[in-house]
Tab-separated table of C-alpha atoms in Angstrom:
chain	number	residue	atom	x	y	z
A	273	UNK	CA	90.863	123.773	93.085
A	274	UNK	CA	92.585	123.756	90.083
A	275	UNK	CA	95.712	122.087	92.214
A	276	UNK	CA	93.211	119.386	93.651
A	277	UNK	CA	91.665	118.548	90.365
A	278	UNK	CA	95.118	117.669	89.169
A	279	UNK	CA	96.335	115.902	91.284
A	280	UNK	CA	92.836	113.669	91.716
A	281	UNK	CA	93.077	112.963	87.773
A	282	UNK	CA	96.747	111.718	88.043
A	283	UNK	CA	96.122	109.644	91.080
A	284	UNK	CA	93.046	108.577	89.567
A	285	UNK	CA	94.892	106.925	86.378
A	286	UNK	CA	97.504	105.547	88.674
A	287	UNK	CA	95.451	103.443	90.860
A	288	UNK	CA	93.089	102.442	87.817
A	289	UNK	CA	96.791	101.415	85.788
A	290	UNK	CA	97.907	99.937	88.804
A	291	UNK	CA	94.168	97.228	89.017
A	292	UNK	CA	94.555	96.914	85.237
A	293	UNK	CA	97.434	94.299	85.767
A	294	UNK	CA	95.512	91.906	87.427
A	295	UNK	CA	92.516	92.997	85.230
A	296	UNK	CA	94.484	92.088	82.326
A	297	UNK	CA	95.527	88.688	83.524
A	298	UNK	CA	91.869	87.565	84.180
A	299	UNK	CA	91.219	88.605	80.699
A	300	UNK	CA	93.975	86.769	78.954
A	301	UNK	CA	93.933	83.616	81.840
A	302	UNK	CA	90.581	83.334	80.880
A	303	UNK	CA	91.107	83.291	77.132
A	304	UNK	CA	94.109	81.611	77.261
A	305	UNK	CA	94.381	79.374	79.893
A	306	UNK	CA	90.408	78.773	80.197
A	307	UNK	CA	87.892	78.598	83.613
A	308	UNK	CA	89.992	77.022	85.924
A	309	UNK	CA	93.111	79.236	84.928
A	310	UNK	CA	90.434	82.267	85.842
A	311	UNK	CA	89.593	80.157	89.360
A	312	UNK	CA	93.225	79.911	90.240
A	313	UNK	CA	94.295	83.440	89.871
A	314	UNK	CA	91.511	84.326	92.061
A	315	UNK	CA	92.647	82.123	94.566
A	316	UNK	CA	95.958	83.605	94.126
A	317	UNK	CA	94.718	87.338	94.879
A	318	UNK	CA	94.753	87.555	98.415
A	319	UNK	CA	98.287	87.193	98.471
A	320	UNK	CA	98.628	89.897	95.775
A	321	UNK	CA	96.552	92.557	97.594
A	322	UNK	CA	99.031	91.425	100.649
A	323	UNK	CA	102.294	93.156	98.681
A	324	UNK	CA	100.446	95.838	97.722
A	325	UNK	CA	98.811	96.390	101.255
A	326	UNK	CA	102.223	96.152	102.826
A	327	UNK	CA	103.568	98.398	100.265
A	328	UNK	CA	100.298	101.332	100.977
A	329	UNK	CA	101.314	100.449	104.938
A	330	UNK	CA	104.644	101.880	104.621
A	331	UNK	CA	104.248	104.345	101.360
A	332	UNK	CA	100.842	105.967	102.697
A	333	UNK	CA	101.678	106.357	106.109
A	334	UNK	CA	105.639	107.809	105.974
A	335	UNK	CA	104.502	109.550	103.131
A	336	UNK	CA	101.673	111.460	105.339
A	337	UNK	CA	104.666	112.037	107.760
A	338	UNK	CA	106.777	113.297	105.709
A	339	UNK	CA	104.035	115.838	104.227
A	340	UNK	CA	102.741	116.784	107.937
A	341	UNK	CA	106.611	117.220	108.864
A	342	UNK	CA	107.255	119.294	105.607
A	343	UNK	CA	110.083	116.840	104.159
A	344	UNK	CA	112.248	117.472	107.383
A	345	UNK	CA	113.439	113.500	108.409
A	346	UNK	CA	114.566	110.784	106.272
A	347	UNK	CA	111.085	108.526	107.069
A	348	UNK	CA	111.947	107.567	102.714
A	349	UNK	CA	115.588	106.027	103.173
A	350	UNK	CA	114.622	104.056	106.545
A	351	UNK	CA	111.122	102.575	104.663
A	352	UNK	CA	113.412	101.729	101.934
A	353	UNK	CA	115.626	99.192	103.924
A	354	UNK	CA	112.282	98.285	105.768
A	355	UNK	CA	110.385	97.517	102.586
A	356	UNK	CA	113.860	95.194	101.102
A	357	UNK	CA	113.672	93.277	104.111
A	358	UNK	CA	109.769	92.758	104.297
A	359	UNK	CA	110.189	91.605	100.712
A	360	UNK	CA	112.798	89.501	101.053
A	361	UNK	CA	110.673	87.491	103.667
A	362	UNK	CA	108.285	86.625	101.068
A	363	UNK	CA	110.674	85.903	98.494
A	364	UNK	CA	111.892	83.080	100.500
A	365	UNK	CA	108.661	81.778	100.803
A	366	UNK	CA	108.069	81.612	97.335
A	367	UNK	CA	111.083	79.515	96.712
A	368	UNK	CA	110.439	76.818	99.278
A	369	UNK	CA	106.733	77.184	100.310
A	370	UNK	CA	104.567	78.301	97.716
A	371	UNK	CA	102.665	74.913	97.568
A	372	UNK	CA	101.435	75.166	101.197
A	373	UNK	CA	100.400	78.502	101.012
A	374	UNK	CA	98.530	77.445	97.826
A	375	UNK	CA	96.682	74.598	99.491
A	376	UNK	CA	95.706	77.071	102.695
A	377	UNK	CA	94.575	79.641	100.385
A	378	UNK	CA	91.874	77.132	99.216
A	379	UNK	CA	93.243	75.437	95.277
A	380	UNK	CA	91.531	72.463	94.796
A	381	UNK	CA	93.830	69.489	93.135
A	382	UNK	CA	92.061	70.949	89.962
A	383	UNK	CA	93.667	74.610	90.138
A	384	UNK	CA	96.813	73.460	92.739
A	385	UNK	CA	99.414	73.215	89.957
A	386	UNK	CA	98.064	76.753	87.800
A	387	UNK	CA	97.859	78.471	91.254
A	388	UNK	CA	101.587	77.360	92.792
A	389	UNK	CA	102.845	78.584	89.091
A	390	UNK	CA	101.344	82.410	89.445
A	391	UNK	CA	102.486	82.158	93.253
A	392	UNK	CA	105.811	81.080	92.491
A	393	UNK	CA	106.085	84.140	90.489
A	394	UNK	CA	104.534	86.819	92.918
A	395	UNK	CA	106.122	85.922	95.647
A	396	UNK	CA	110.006	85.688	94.321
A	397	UNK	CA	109.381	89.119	93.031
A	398	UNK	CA	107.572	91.010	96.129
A	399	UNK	CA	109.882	93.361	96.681
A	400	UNK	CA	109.276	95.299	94.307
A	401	UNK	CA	105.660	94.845	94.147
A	402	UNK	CA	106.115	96.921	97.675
A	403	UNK	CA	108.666	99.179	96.730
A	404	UNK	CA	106.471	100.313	93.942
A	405	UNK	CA	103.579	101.451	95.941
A	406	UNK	CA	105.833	102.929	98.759
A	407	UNK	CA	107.711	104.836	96.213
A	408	UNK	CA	104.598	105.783	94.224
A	409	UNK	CA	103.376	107.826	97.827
A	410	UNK	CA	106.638	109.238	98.569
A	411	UNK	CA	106.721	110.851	94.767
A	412	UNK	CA	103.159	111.885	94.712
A	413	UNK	CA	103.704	113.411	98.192
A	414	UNK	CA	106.655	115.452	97.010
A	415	UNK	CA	104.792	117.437	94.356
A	416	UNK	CA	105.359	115.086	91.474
A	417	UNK	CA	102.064	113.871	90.864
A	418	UNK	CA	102.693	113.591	87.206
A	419	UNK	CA	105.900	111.357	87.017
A	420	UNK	CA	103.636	109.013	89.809
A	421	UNK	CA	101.316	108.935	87.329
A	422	UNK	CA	103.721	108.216	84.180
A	423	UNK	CA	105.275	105.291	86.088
A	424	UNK	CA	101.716	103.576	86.758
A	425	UNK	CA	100.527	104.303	83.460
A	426	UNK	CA	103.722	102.859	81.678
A	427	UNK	CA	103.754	99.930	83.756
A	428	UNK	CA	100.119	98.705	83.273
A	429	UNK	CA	100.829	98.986	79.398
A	430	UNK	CA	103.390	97.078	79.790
A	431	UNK	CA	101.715	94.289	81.710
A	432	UNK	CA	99.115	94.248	78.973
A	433	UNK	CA	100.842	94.344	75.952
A	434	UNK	CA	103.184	91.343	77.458
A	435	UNK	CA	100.571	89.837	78.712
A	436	UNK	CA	99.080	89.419	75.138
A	437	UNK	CA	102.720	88.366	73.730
A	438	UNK	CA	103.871	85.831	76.700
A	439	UNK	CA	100.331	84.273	76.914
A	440	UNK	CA	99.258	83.794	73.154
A	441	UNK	CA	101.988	83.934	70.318
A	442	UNK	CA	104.733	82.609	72.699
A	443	UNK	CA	102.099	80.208	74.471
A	444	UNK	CA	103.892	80.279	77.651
A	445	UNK	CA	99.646	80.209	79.602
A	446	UNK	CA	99.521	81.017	83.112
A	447	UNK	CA	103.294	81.400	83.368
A	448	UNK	CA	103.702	84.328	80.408
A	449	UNK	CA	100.770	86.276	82.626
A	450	UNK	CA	102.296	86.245	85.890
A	451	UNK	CA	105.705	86.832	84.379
A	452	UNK	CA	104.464	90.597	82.623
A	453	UNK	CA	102.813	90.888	85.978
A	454	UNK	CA	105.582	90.782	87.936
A	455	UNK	CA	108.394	93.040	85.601
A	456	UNK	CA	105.449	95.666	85.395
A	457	UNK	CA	106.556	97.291	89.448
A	458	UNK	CA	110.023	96.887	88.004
A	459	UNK	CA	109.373	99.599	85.124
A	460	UNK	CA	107.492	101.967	87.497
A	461	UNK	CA	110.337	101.686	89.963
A	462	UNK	CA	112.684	102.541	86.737
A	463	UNK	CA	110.382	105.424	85.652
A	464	UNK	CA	110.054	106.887	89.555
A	465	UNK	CA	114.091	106.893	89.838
A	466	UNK	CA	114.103	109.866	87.551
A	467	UNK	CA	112.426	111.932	90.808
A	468	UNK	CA	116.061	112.416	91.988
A	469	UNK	CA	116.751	115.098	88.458
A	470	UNK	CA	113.911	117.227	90.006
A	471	UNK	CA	115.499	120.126	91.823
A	472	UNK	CA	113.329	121.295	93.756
A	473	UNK	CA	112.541	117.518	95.827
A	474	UNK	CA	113.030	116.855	99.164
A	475	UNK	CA	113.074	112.958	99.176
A	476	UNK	CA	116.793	111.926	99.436
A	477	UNK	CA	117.906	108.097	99.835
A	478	UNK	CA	120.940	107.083	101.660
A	479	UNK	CA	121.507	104.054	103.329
A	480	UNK	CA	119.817	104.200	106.836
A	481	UNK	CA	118.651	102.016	109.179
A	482	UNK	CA	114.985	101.643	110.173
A	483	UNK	CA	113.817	103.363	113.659
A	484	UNK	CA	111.326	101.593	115.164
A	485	UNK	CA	109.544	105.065	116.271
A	486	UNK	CA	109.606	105.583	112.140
A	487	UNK	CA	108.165	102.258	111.499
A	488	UNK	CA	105.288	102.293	114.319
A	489	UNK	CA	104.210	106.158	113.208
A	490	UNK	CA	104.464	104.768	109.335
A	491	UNK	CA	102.171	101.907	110.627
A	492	UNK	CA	99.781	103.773	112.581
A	493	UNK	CA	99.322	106.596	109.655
A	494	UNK	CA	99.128	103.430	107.031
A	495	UNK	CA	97.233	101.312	108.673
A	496	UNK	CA	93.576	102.138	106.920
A	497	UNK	CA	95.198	101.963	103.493
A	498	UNK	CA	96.902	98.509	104.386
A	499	UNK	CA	93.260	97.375	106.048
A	500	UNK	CA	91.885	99.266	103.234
A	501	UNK	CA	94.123	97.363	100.338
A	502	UNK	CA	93.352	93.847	102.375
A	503	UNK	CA	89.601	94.061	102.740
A	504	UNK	CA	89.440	93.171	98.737
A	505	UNK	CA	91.681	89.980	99.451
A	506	UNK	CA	90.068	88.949	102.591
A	507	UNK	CA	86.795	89.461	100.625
A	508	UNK	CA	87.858	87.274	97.944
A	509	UNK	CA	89.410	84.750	100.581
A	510	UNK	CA	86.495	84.099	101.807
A	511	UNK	CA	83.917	84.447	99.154
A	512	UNK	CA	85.930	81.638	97.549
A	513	UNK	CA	85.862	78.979	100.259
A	514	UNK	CA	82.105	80.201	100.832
A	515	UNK	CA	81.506	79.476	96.721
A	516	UNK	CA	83.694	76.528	96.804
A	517	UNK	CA	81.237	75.222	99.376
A	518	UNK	CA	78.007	75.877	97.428
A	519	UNK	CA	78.735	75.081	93.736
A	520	UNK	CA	82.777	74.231	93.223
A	521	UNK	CA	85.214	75.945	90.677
A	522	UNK	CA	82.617	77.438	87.995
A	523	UNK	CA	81.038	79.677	91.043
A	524	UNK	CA	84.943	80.987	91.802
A	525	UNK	CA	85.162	81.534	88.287
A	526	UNK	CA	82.178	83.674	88.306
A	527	UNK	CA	83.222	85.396	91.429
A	528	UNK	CA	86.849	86.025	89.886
A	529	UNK	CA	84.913	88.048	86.998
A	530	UNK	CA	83.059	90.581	89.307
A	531	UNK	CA	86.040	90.921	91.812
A	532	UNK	CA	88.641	92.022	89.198
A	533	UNK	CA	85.702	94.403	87.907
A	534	UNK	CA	84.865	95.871	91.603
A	535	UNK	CA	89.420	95.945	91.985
A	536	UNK	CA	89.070	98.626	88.980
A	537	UNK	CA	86.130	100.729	90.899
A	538	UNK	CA	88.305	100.461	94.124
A	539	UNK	CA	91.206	101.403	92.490
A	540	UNK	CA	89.458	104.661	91.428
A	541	UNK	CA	87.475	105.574	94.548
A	542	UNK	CA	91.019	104.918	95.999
A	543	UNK	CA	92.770	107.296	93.541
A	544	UNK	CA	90.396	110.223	94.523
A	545	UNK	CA	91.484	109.840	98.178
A	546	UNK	CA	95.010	109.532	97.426
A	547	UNK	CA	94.831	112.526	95.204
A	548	UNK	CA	93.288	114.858	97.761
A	549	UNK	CA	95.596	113.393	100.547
A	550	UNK	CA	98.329	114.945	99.943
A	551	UNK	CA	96.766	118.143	100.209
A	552	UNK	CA	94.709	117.841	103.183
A	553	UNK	CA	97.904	116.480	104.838
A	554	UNK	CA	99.565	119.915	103.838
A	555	UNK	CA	96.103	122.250	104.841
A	556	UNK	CA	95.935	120.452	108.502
A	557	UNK	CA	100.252	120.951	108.734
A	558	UNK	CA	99.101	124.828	108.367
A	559	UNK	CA	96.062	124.715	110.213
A	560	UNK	CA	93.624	125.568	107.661
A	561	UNK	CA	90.545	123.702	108.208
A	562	UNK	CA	88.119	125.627	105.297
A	563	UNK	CA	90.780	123.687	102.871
A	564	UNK	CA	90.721	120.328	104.555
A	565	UNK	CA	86.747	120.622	104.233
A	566	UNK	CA	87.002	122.069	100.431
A	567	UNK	CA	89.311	118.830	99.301
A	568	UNK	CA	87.076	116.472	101.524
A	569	UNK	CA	84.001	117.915	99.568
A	570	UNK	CA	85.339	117.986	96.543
A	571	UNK	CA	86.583	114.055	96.688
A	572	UNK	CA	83.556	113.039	97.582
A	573	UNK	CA	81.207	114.334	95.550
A	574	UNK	CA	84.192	112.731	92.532
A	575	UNK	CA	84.040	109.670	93.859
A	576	UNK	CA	80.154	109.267	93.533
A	577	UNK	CA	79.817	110.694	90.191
A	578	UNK	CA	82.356	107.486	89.760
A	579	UNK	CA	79.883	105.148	90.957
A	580	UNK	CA	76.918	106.657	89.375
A	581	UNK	CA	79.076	106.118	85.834
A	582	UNK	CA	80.514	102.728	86.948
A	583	UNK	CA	76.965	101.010	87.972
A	584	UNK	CA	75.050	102.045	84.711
A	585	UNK	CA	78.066	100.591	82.506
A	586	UNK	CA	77.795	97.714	84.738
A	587	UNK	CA	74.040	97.498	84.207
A	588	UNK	CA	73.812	98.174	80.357
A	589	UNK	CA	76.725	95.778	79.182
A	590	UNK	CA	76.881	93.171	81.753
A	591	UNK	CA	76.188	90.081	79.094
A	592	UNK	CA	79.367	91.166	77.016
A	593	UNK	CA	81.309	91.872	80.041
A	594	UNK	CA	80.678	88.400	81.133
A	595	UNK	CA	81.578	87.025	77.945
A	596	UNK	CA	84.743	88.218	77.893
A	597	UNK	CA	85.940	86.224	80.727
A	598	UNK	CA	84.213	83.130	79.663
A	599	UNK	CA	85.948	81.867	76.806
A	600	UNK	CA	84.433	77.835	77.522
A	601	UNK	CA	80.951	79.583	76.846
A	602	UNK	CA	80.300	78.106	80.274
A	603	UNK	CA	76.541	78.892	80.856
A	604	UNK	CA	76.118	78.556	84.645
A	605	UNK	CA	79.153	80.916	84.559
A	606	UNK	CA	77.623	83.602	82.631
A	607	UNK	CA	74.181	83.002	84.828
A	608	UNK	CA	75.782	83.174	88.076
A	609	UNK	CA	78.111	86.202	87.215
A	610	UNK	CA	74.852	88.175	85.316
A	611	UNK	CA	72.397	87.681	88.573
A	612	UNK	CA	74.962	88.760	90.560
A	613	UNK	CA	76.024	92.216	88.969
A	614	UNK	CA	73.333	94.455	89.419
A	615	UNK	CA	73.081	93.297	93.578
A	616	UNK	CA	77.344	92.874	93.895
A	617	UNK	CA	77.876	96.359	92.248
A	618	UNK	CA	75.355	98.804	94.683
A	619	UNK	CA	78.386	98.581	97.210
A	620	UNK	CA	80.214	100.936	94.521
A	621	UNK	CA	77.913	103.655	96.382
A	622	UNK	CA	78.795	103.198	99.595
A	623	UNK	CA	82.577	102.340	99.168
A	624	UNK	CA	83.198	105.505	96.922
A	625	UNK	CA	82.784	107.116	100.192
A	626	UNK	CA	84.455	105.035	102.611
A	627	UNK	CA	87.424	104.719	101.257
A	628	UNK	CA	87.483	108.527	100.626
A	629	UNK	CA	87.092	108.955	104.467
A	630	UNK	CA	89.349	106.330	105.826
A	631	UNK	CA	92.432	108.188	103.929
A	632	UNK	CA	91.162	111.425	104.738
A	633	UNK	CA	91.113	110.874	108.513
A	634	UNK	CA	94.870	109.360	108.213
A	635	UNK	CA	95.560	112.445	105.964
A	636	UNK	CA	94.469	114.455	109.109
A	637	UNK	CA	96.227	112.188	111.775
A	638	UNK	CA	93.136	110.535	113.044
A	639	UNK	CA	94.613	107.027	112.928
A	640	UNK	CA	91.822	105.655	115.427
A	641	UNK	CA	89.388	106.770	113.312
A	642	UNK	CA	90.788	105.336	109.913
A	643	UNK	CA	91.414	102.465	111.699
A	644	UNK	CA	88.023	101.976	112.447
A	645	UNK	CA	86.167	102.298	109.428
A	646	UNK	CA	88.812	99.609	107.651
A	647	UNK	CA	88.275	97.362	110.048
A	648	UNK	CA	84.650	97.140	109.547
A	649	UNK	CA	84.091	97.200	105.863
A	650	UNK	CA	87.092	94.853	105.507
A	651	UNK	CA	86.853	92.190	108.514
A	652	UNK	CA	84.311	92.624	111.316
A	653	UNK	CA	80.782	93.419	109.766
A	654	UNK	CA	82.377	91.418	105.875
A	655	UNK	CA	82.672	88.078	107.534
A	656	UNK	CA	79.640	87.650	109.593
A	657	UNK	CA	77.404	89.356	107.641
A	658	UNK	CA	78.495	86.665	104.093
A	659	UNK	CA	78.449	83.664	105.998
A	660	UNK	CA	74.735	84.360	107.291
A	661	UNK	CA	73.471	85.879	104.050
A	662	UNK	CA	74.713	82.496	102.235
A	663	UNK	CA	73.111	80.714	104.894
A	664	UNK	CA	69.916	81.657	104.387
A	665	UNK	CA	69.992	82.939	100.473
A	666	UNK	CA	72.500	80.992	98.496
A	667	UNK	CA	74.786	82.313	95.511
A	668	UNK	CA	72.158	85.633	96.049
A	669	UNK	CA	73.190	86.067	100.250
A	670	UNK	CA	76.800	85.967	98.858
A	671	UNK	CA	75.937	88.975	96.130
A	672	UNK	CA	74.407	90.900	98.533
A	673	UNK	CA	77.028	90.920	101.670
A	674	UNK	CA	79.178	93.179	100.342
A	675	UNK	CA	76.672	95.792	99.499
A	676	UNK	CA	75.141	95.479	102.907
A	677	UNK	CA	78.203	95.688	104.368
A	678	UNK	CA	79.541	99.348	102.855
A	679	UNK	CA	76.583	100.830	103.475
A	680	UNK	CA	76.615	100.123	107.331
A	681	UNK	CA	79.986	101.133	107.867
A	682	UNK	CA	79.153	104.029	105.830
A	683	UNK	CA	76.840	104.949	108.388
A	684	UNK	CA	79.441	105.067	110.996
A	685	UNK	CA	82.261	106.956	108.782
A	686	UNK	CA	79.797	109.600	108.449
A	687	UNK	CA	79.065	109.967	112.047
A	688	UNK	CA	82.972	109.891	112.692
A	689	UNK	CA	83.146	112.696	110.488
A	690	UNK	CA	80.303	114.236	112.135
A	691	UNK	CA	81.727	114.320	115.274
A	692	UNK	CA	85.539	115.102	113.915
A	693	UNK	CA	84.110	118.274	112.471
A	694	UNK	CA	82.742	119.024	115.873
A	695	UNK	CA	85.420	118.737	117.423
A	696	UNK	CA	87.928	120.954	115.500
A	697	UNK	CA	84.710	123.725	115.299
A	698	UNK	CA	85.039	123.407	118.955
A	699	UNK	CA	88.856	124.017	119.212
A	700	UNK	CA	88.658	126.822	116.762
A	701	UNK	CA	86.063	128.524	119.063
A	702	UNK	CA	88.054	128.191	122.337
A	703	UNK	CA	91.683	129.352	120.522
A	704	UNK	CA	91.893	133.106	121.629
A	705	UNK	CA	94.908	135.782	121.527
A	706	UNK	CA	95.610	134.619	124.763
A	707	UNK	CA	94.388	130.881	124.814
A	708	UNK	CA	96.264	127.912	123.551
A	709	UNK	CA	95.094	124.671	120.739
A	710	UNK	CA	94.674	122.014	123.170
A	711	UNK	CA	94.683	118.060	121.820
């Protein structure tokens, strides 16, 4: 336990310094560039949770590989070249298309030019913004929790600190925030290069090219943290086209402060799992099921002691959180965002848990399963379920979807664990001296 807790408190302050950079852009955007600055990098998120998704696609899942294989194939050199040539894609797109993709993503001629600027400036730079996280699950997974930790925390200080400088005494606006944004992966990937001085690692890089077996497994493993990463920016996709519909720009405003707030509880509920992951990878490789179930107990009982702490902060100081994002003293702002924390923020006790079990069952190989319970929180119960609730309740329907939605997929990640731990109780019964583990 004393392993677990270690590495759940170092992948804990990862993810939470890896939300802080967009965290700290709303906060100077909003103070420096003003409401529809805050609007337009909300708009822009979707395509920021994209890099990071594809990055947790290809870092999560050859990562779990390379854990359930013990380090034996070279899954990190081939996701490498993979991850250079993903990035590259988008890279082109942000030199010659980034005013399309702006428009489809839903800027209004209000927020087009402050949106293309921060997109211009994400998407040049994606290849690192995928690197980063692919890197940051290779290290973890080779027993260097700590330097994965380091890299995060060093990078997210960074962002913040230039943040402040490139926004305010160099006045550079919307432009100075996306620019700390995007050298922040390029620090962590400077700070996880010094993995290759530990002696005892088993990650090598040399140039390879990528299998497509390596790829699909990576995929199939990955998937639920990709779906996982992109629920949040199909969320926000389509909360802002719903909000755009019912009161304009201020109501995406007010949106943008309570998604970056919920991006820092995700990031921690998804710390917790990524912590314990690496160890319930290693307990399954070995067979032992009483660990897999002591690191699947202990991350979820973390992760709701997280939401407990998260909701009452939320609850006690939700007029000065508002203010801080609300530098035009904007009061429908500050109403809308107010009404809608203490209904937005009860999905914080249903999502500590899903997000815990989605990794887990990838952890354990159970990509059908993982799949599953990403799918619905993120697309198939989300979407319906926020365009009827606005229907028929406003700016309040639109508060409430997201809490209604965790806790019914909750419902079915429990009963997939229910029936997973029936099934290996089952296998464990019929394995005798002289019977065989059958799939």
């Amino acid at each position: 336990m004393k392993e677990v807790r270690s590495y759940v408190t170092r992948s804990v302050f990862s993810t939470l310094a890896l939300s802080v950079y967009i965290l700290a852009d709303t906060l100077f955007i909003a103070n420096g560039v003003g409401n529809l600055g805050l609007t337009a990098l909300n708009i822009a998120l979707p395509l920021f949770n994209l890099l990071n998704g594809l990055g947790l696609l290809l870092g999560m899942g050859g990562a779990t590989l390379f854990s359930l294989q013990a380090g034996k194939n070279n899954y990190f050199s081939q996701l490498i070249t993979t991850a250079l040539l993903l990035g590259g894609g988008f890279t082109l797109l942000g030199l010659f298309f980034v005013t399309p993709i702006a428009t489809v993503l839903g800027a209004s001629p209000a927020t087009l030019e402050l949106t293309v600027m921060y997109l211009r400036f994400i998407l040049i730079m994606a290849p690192f913004f995928i690197l980063n996280n692919l890197v940051l699950a290779f290290v973890r997974n080779d027993s260097n929790p700590q330097l994965a930790m380091m890299a995060m925390l060093a990078s997210s200080l960074f962002n913040i600190v230039f943040d402040y400088i490139f926004v305010f005494p160099m006045g550079m606006g919307m432009a100075g925030a996306a620019l700390a944004t995007v050298l922040s992966p390029v620090l962590s990937l400077a700070i996880l290069s010094l993995h290759r001085k530990k002696p005892q690692r088993k990650l090598t890089l040399v140039p390879a090219f990528p299998r497509l077996e390596t790829i699909s497994r990576s995929v199939q493993l990955g998937m639920s943290s990709f779906l996982t990463e992109m629920s949040t920016g199909v969320s926000i996709l389509i909360f802002n086209q719903v909000l755009l519909s019912l009161r304009g720009d201020v109501a995406v405003a007010a949106y943008g402060v309570l998604a970056n707030i919920v991006l820092v509880g995700l990031a921690m509920f998804t710390g917790v799992a990524q912590g314990v992951q690496p160890l319930i990878s290693r307990a399954t490789g070995k067979g032992d099921q009483k660990a897999v179930q002591s690191y699947l107990k202990f991350g979820l009982q973390v992760s709701l002691g997280l939401a407990v702490i998260l909701y009452t902060l939320l609850l006690i100081f939700k007029y000065p959180i508002t203010g801080f994002f609300n530098s035009d003293n904007d009061p429908l702002l500050t109403s809308l965002a107010v009404a809608g924390i203490p209904i937005y923020f009860l999905a914080f006790f249903a999502s500590s848990s899903n997000i815990l079990l989605s990794i887990f069952f990838s952890a354990v190989g159970k990509a059908r399963q993982a799949f599953t319970i990403a799918l619905l929180r993120g697309y198939l119960l989300i979407i319906p379920i926020l365009l009827i609730a606005s229907r028929f309740a406003g700016i309040t329907g639109v508060w409430s979807s997201l809490p209604i939605t965790e806790f019914l997929t909750m419902a079915v990640a429990y009963g997939l664990l229910f029936a997973y731990r029936k099934e290996t109780a089952a296998k464990k019964k019929n394995v005798g001296p002289n019977s065989t583990l059958v799939e």
